[in-house]
Coordinates of C-alpha atoms and ligand atoms in Angstrom, one line a residue:
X1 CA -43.4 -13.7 -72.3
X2 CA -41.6 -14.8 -68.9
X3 CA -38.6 -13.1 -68.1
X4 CA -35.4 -14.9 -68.5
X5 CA -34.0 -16.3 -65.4
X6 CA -30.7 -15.5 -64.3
X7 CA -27.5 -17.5 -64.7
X8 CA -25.3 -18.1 -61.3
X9 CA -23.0 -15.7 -62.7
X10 CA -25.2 -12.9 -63.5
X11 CA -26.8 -13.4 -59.9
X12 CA -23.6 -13.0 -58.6
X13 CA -22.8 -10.3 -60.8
X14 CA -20.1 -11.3 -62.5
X15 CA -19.5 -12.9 -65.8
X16 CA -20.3 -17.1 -66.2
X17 CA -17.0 -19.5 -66.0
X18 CA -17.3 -22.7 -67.4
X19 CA -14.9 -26.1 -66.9
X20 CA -11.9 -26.1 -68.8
X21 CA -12.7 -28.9 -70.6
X22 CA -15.3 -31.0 -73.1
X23 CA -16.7 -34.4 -72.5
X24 CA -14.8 -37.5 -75.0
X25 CA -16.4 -40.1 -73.2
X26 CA -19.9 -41.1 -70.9
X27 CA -20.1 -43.6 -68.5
X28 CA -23.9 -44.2 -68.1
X29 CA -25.5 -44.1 -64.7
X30 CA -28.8 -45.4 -63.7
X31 CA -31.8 -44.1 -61.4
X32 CA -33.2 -46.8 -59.5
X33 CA -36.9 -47.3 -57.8
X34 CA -38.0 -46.4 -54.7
X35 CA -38.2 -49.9 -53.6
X36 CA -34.8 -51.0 -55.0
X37 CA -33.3 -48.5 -52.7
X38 CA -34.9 -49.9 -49.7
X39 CA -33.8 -53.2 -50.1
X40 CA -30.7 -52.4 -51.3
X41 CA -29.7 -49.7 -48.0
X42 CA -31.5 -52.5 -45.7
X43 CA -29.2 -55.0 -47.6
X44 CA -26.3 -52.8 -46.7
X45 CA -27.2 -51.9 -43.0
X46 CA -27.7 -48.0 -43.5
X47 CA -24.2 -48.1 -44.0
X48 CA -23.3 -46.1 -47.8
X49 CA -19.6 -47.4 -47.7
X50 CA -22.0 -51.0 -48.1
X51 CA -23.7 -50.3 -51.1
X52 CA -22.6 -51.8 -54.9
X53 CA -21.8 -48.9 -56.6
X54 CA -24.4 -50.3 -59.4
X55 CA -27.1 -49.3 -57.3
X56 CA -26.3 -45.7 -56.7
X57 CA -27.7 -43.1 -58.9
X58 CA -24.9 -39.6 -58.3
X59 CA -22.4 -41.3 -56.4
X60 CA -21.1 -38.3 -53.8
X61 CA -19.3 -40.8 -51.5
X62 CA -15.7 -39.8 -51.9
X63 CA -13.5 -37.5 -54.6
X64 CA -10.8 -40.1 -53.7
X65 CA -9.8 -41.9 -56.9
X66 CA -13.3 -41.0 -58.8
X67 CA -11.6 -38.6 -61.1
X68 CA -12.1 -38.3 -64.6
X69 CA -8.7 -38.5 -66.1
X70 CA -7.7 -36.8 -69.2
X71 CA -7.1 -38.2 -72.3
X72 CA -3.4 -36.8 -71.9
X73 CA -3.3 -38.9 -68.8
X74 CA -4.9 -41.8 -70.6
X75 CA -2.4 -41.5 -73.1
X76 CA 0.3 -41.3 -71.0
X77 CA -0.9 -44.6 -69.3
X78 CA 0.2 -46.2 -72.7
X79 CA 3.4 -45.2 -72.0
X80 CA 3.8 -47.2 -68.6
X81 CA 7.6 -48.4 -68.5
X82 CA 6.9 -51.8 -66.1
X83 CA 10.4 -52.0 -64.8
X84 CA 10.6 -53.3 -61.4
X85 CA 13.6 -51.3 -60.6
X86 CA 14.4 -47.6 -62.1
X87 CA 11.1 -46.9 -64.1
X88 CA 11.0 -44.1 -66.7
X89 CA 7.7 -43.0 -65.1
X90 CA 9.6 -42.9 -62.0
X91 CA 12.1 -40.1 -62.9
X92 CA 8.8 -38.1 -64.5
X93 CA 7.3 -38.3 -61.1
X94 CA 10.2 -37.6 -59.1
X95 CA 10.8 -34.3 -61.7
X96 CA 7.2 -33.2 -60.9
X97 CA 7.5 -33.4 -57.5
X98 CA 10.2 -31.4 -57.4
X99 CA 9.4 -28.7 -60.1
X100 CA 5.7 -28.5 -58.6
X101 CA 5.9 -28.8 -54.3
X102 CA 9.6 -28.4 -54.4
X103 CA 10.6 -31.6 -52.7
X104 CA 13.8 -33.2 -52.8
X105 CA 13.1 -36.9 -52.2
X106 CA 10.3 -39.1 -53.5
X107 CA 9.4 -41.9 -52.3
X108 CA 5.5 -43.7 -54.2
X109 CA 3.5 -45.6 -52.0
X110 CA -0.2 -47.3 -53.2
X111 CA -2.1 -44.4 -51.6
X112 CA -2.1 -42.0 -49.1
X113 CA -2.5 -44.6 -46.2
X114 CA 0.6 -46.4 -47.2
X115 CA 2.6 -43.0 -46.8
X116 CA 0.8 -42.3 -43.7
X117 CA 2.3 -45.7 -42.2
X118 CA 6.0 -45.3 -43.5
X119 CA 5.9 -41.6 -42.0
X120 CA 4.6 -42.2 -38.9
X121 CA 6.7 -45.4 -38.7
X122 CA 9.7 -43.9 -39.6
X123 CA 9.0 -40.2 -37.2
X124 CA 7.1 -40.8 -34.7
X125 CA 8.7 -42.7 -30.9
X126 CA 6.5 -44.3 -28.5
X127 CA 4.6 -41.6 -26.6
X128 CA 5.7 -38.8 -28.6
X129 CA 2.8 -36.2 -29.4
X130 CA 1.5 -35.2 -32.6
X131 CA -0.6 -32.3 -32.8
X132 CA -2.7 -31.9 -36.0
X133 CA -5.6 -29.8 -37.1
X134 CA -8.5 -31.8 -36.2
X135 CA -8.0 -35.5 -36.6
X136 CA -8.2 -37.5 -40.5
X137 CA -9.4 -41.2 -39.4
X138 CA -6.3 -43.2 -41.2
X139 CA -3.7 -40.6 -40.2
X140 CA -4.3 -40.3 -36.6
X141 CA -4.7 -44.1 -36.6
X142 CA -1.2 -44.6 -38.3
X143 CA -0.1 -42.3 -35.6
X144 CA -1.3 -43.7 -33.1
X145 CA -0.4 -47.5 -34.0
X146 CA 3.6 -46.1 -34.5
X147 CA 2.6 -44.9 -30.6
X148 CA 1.9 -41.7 -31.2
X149 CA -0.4 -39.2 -28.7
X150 CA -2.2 -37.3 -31.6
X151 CA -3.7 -34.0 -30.5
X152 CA -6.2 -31.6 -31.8
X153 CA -4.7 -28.4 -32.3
X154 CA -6.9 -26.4 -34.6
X155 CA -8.2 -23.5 -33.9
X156 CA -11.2 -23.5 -31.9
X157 CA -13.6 -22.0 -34.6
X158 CA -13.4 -25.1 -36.5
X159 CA -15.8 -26.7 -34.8
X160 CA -18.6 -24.4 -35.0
X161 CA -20.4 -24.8 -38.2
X162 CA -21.8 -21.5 -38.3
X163 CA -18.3 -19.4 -37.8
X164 CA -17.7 -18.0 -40.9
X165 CA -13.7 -17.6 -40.4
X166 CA -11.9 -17.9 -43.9
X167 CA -9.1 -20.3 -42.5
X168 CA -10.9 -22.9 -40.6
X169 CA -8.1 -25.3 -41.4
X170 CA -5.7 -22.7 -38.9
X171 CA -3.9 -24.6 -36.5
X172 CA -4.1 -22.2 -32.9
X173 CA -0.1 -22.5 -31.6
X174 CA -0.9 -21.2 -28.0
X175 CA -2.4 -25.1 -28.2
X176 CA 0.7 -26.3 -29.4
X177 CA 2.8 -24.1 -26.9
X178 CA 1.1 -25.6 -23.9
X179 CA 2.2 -29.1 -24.6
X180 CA 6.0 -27.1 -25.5
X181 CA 5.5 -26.0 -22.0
X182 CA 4.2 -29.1 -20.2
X183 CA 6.5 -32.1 -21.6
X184 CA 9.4 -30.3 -23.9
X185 CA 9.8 -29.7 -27.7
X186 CA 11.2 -33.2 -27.8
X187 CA 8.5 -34.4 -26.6
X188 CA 6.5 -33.5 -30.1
X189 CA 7.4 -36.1 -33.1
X190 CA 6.6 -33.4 -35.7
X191 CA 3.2 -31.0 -36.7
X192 CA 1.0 -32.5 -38.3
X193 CA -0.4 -30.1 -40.7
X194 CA -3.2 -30.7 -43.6
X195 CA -4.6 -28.8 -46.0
X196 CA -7.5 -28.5 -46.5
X197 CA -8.6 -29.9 -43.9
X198 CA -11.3 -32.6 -44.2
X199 CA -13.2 -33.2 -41.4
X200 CA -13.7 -29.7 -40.7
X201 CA -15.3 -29.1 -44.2
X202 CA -12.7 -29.3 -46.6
X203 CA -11.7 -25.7 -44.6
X204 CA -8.2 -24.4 -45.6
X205 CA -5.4 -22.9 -43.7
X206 CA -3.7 -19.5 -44.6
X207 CA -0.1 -18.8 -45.8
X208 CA 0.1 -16.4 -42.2
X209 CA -0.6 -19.6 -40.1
X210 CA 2.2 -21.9 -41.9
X211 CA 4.2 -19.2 -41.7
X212 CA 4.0 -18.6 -38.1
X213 CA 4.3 -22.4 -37.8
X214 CA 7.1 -22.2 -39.4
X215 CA 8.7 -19.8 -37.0
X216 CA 7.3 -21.4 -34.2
X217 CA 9.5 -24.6 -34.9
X218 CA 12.2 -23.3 -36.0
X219 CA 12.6 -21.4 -32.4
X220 CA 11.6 -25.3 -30.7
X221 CA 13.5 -27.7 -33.4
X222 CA 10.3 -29.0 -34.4
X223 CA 9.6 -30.5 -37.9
X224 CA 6.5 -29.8 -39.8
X225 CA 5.5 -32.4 -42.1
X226 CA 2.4 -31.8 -44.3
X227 CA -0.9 -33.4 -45.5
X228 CA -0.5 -32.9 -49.3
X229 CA -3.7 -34.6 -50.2
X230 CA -5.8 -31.5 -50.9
X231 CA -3.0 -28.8 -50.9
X232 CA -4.0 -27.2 -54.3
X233 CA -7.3 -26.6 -53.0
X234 CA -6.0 -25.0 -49.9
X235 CA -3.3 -22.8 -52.7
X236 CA -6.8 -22.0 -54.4
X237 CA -8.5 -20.4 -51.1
X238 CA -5.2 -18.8 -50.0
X239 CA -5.8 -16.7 -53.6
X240 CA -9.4 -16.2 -53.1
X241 CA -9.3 -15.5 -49.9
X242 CA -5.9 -13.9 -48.3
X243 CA -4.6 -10.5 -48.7
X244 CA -1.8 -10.4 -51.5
X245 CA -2.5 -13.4 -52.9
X246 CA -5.5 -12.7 -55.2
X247 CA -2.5 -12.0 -58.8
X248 CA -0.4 -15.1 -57.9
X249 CA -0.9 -18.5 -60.1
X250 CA -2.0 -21.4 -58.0
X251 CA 1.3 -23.1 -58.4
X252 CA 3.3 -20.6 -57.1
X253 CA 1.3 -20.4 -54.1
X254 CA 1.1 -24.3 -53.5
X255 CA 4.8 -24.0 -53.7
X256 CA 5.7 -21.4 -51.4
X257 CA 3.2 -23.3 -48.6
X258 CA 4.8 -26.6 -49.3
X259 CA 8.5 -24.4 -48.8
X260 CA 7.3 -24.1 -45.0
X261 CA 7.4 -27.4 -44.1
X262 CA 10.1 -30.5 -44.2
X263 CA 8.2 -33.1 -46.5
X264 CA 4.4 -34.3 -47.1
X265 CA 2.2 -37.5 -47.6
X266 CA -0.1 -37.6 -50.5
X267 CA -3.0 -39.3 -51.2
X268 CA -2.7 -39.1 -54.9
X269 CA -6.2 -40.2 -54.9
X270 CA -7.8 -36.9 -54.8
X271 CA -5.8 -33.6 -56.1
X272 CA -4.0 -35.3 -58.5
X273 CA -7.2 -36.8 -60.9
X274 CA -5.9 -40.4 -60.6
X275 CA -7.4 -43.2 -59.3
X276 CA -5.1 -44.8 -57.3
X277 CA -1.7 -44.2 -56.0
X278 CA 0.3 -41.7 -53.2
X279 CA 3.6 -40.5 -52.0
X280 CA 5.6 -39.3 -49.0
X281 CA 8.2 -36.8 -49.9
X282 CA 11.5 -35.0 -47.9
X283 CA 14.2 -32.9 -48.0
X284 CA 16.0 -34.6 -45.4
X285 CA 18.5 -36.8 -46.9
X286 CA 18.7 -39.3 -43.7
X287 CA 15.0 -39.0 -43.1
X288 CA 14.6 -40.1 -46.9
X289 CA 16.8 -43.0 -46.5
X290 CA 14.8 -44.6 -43.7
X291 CA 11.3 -44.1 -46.1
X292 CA 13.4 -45.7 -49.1
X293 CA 14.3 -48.8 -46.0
X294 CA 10.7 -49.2 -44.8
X295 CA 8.7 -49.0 -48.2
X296 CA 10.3 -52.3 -49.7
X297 CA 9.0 -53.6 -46.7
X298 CA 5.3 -52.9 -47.1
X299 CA 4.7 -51.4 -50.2
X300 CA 7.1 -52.4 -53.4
X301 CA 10.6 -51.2 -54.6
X302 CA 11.3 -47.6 -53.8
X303 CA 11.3 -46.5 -57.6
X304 CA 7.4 -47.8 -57.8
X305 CA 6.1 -48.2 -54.0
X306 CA 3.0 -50.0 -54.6
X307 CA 2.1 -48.2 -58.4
X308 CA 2.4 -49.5 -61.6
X309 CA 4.5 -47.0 -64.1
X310 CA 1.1 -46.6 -65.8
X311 CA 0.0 -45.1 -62.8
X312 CA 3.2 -42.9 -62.1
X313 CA 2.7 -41.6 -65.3
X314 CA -0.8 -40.7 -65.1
X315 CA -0.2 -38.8 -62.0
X316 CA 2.8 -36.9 -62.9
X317 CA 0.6 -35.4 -65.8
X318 CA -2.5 -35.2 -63.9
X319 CA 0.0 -33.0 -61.0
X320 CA 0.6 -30.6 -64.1
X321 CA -3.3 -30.3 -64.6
X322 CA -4.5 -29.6 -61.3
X323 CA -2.5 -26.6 -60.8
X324 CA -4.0 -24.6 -63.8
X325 CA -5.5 -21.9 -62.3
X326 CA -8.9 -22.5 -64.6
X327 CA -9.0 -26.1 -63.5
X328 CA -9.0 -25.4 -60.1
X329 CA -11.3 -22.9 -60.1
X330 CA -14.0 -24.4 -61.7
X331 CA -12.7 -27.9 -59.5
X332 CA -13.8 -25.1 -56.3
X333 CA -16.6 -23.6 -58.2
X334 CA -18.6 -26.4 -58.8
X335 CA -18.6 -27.2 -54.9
X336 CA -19.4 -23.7 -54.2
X337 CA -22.1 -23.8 -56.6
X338 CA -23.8 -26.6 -54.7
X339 CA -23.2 -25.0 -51.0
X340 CA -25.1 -21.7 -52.8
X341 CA -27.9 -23.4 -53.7
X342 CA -28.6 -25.0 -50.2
X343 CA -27.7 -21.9 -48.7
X344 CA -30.2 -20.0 -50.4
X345 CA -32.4 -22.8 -49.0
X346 CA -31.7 -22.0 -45.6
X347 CA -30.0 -25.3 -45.0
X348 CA -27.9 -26.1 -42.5
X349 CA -24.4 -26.9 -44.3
X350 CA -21.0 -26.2 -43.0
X351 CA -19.9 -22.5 -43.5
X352 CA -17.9 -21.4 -45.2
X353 CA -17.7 -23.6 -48.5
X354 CA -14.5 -25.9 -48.2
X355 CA -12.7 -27.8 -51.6
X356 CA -13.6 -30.7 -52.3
X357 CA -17.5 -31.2 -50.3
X358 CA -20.5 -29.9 -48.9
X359 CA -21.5 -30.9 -45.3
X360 CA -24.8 -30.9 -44.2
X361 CA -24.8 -30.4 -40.7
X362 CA -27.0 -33.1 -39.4
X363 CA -27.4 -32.0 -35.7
X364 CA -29.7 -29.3 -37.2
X365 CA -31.3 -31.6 -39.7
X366 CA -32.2 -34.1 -36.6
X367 CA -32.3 -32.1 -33.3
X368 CA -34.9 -35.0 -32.0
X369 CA -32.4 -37.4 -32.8
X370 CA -29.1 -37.9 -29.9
X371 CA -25.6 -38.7 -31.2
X372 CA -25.6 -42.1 -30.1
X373 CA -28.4 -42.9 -32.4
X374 CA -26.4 -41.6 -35.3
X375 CA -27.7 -38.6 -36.7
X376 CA -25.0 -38.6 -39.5
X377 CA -25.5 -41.9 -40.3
X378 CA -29.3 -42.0 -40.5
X379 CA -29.1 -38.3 -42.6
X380 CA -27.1 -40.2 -45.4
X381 CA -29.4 -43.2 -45.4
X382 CA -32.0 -41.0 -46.2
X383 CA -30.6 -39.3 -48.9
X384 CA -29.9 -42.8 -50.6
X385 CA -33.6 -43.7 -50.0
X386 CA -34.8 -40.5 -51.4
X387 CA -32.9 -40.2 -54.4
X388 CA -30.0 -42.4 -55.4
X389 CA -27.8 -39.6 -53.8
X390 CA -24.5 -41.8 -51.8
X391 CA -22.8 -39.3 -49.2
X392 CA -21.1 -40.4 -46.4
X393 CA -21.3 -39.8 -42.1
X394 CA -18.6 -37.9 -40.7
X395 CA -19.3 -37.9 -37.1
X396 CA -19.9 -40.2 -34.1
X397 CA -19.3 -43.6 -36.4
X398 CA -16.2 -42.0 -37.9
X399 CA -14.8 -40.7 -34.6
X400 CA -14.7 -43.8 -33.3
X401 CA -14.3 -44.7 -29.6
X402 CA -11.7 -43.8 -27.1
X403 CA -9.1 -46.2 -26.6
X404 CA -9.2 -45.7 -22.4
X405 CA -12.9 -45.7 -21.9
X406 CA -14.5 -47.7 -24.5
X407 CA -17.0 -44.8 -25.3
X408 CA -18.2 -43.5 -28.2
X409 CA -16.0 -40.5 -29.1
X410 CA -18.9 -37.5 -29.3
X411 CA -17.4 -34.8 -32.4
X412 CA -19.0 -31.4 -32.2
X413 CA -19.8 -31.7 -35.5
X414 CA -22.1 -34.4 -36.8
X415 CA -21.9 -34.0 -40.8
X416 CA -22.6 -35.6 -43.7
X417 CA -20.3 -35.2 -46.4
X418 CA -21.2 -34.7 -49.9
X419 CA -18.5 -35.5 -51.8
X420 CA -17.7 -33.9 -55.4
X421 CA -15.5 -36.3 -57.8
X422 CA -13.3 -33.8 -59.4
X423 CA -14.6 -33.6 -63.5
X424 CA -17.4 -36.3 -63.3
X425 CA -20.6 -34.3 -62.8
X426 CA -22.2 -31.3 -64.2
X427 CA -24.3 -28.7 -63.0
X428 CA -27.3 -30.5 -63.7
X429 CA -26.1 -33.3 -61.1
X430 CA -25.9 -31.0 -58.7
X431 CA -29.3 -29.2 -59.0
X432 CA -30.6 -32.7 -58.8
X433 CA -28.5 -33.3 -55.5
X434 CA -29.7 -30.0 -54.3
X435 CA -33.3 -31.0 -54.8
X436 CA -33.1 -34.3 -52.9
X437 CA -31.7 -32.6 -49.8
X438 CA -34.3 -30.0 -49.5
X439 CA -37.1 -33.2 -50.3
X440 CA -35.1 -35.2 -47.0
X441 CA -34.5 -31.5 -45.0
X442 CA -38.7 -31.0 -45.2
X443 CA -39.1 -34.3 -44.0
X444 CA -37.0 -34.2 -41.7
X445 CA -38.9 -34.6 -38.5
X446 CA -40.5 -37.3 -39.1
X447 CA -37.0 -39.4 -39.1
X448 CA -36.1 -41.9 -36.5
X449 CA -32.7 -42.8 -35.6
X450 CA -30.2 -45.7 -35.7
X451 CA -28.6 -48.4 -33.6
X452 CA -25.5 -49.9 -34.7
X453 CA -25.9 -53.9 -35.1
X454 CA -21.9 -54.8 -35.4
X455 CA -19.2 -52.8 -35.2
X456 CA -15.6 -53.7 -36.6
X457 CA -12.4 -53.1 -34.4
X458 CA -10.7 -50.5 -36.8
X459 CA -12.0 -47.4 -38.4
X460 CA -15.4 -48.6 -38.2
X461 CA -17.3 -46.5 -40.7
X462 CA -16.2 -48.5 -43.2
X463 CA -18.2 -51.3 -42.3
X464 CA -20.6 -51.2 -39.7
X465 CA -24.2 -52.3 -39.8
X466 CA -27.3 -50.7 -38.5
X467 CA -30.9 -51.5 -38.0
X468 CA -33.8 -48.2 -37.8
X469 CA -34.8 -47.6 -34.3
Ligands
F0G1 N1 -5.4 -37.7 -45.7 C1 -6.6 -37.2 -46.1 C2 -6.8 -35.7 -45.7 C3 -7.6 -37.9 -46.7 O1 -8.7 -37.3 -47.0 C4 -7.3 -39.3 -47.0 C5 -8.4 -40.1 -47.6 C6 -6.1 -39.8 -46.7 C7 -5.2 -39.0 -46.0 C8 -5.8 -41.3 -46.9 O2 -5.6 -41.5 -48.3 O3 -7.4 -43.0 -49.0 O4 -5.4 -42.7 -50.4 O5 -5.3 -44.0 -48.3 N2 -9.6 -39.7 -47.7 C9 -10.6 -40.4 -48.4 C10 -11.9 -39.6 -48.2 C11 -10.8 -41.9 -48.0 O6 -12.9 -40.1 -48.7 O7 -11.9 -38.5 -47.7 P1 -5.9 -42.9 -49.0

């Protein structure tokens, strides 16, 4: 007889977890030919965000708003209180909020982007800098349209694939001091600090850096406002990974790290396991009252901000879910499951694993290929063509060009992002996934690049169009 194979656990030498939940409802999915795909991707000009939806087989785009809810959360929908002013679901939010990051003031925008406008509007002057931890495209772009100077500030070790440093997401402060030094404190609209951090790999940042952030401004008069969107991933790693960490719950690390800093924004649309819907949130009375002035300007009345109760209601449940300590593990387990398996293929992949993605590192994948012919971009067509598989480019389309020079913008890292919906896909999905980049990774040299066809004026990933070399 042939000897059992081993499960993941028992490889790793531990006992097997399993997600902290069963399966009430399917949605079917469909595989499609061969010469479906090609059509369809040349349809789309080798651009994923382009594709219908119905034509993708394991849809790894994004984990924003492609949760699963719960059938708490679905219940709780029924229980949507449509007020425009002074909604039940409101209050509920507003509670969470307060019970769960420990902010005072709450103020519900449609999604992250739409609390990325009303804080940069509302805290940024003209020609103030903002240093972050590497750049997220629709932050740094509301920054820089309130006339903000955005910065990269994180520590150099982010963008080397290969370092293995736990806290990737670590902004360096010797980076921030320098501009301190050169134009002032005031010169700084606040620290712009998210975890994890995406487009270094879903890579966190430790309770030691805030910390010293922390201290840092408080000796300059600086404000620290957070990037919430993936903050109990980044409250996951600070367990697994820091010293004195590994007996706390989740939620009482996700609270102390949000107790460093003065408010957030929150792109509901990931952590939270709801589809739509965000939030910018302070403890500064004054600063709350100018959020609560600008948000019935863009987004809706400041007890709703865009969201229907329905949705407030969802999310305030879905806030309570994510910080279970068994959710979030197996949220961060399946994504490490994937980045071991490619690993022990000897693929090139971001290091360490981050929350919420794998990245495939496509400068390895295509050293024939130059970064203005797209390596990213070509590396996620392929996947599509091969299997079904929808990722996304994170490099040289993303990064856009600079606004002096009219160049191409040239990231170190030149990844494709493969994206993990939080509760939608099993183990099996990923094994296929797995499969389909070691089929494209063999075939890898005999790939040609891309030249881009049109090019919108704003965050251009979304919809530009190629043509194959
Ligand atoms: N901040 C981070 C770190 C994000 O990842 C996103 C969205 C936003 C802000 C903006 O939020 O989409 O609700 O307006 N990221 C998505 C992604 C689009 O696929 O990574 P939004």
């Amino acid at each position: 007889m042939k000897e059992r194979i081993k499960t993941m656990g028992q490889q790793a030498g531990r006992r097997s977890w399993a997600e902290p939940w069963k399966i009430k409802m399917v949605e079917p999915i469909r595989m499609t030919s061969k010469e479906e795909r090609i059509k369809a991707m040349e349809k789309a000009g080798y651009n994923t965000f382009l594709l219908p939806s119905a034509d993708v087989y394991i849809d790894l785009l994004t984990d924003s708003g492609t949760s699963a809810m719960s059938d708490r959360q679905w219940a709780g929908m029924m229980l949507g209180d449509e007020a425009y002013a002074g909604s039940v679901n409101f209050y509920h939010l507003e509670s969470t909020i307060r019970d769960v990051y420990g902010f005072q003031h709450l103020i519900p925008t449609h999604q992250g982007r739409g609390a990325e406008h009303l804080m940069s509007q509302t805290q940024i002057k003209k020609g103030q800098y903002v240093p972050g931890n590497m750049y997220f495209t629709t932050t740094k772009l509301h920054q820089e349209l309130a006339g903000g100077i955005f910065v990269d500030v994180i520590i150099d070790e982010a963008h080397d694939p290969n370092s293995e440093h736990p806290f990737k997401g670590n902004m360096d402060i010797a980076k921030i001091d320098k501009i301190v030094k050169e134009h002032g404190a005031d010169s700084i609209a606040y620290l712009s600090v998210a975890g994890t951090v995406n487009m270094a790999g879903g890579q966190p940042v430790s309770m030691q850096n805030i910390k010293e952030l922390r201290e840092y401004a408080d000796k300059h008069g600086i404000l620290i406002y957070l990037d919430a969107t993936r903050l109990v991933e980044n409250a996951y790693f600070i367990k697994e990974r820091e010293e004195g960490y590994k007996d706390k719950p989740v939620a009482e690390i996700l609270k102390e790290f949000a107790g460093y800093s003065d408010g957030a924004w929150m792109s509901g649309k990931k952590d939270h396991l709801v589809n739509i819907g965000g939030w910018v949130a302070v403890n500064d009375a004054d600063v709350a009252d100018k959020l609560r002035n600008l948000v019935v300007v863009y987004e809706g009345l400041h007890t709703y901000g865009g969201m229907a109760g329905r949705d407030m209601e969802a999310m305030a449940i879905g806030i309570k879910e994510s910080i279970q300590d068994d959710y979030i593990r197996a949220r961060v387990g399946q994504v490490q499951y994937l980045w071991e398996l490619l690993d022990n293929w000897n693929i090139p992949i971001v290091r360490p694993y981050g929350g919420h993605a794998v990245f495939l590192d496509a400068k390895a994948f295509y050293p024939h290929i130059p970064q203005d012919e797209f390596p990213a971009q070509t590396l996620a067509a392929e996947l599509y063509l091969d299997s079904g598989v929808r990722a996304m480019e994170r490099g040289v389309v993303s990064a856009g060009r600079d606004p002096k020079t009219g160049k191409h913008k040239y990231p170190k890292l030149e990844l494709v992002r493969l994206t993990i919906p939080r509760r939608v896909y099993t183990e099996a999905h990923m094994d296929v996934v797995a499969e389909a980049v070691k089929e494209v990774y063999e075939d890898a040299k005999n790939v040609k690049g891309l030249k881009m066809v049109y090019e919108p004026a704003y965050l251009r990933f979304f919809q530009a169009k190629f043509e194959r070399l």
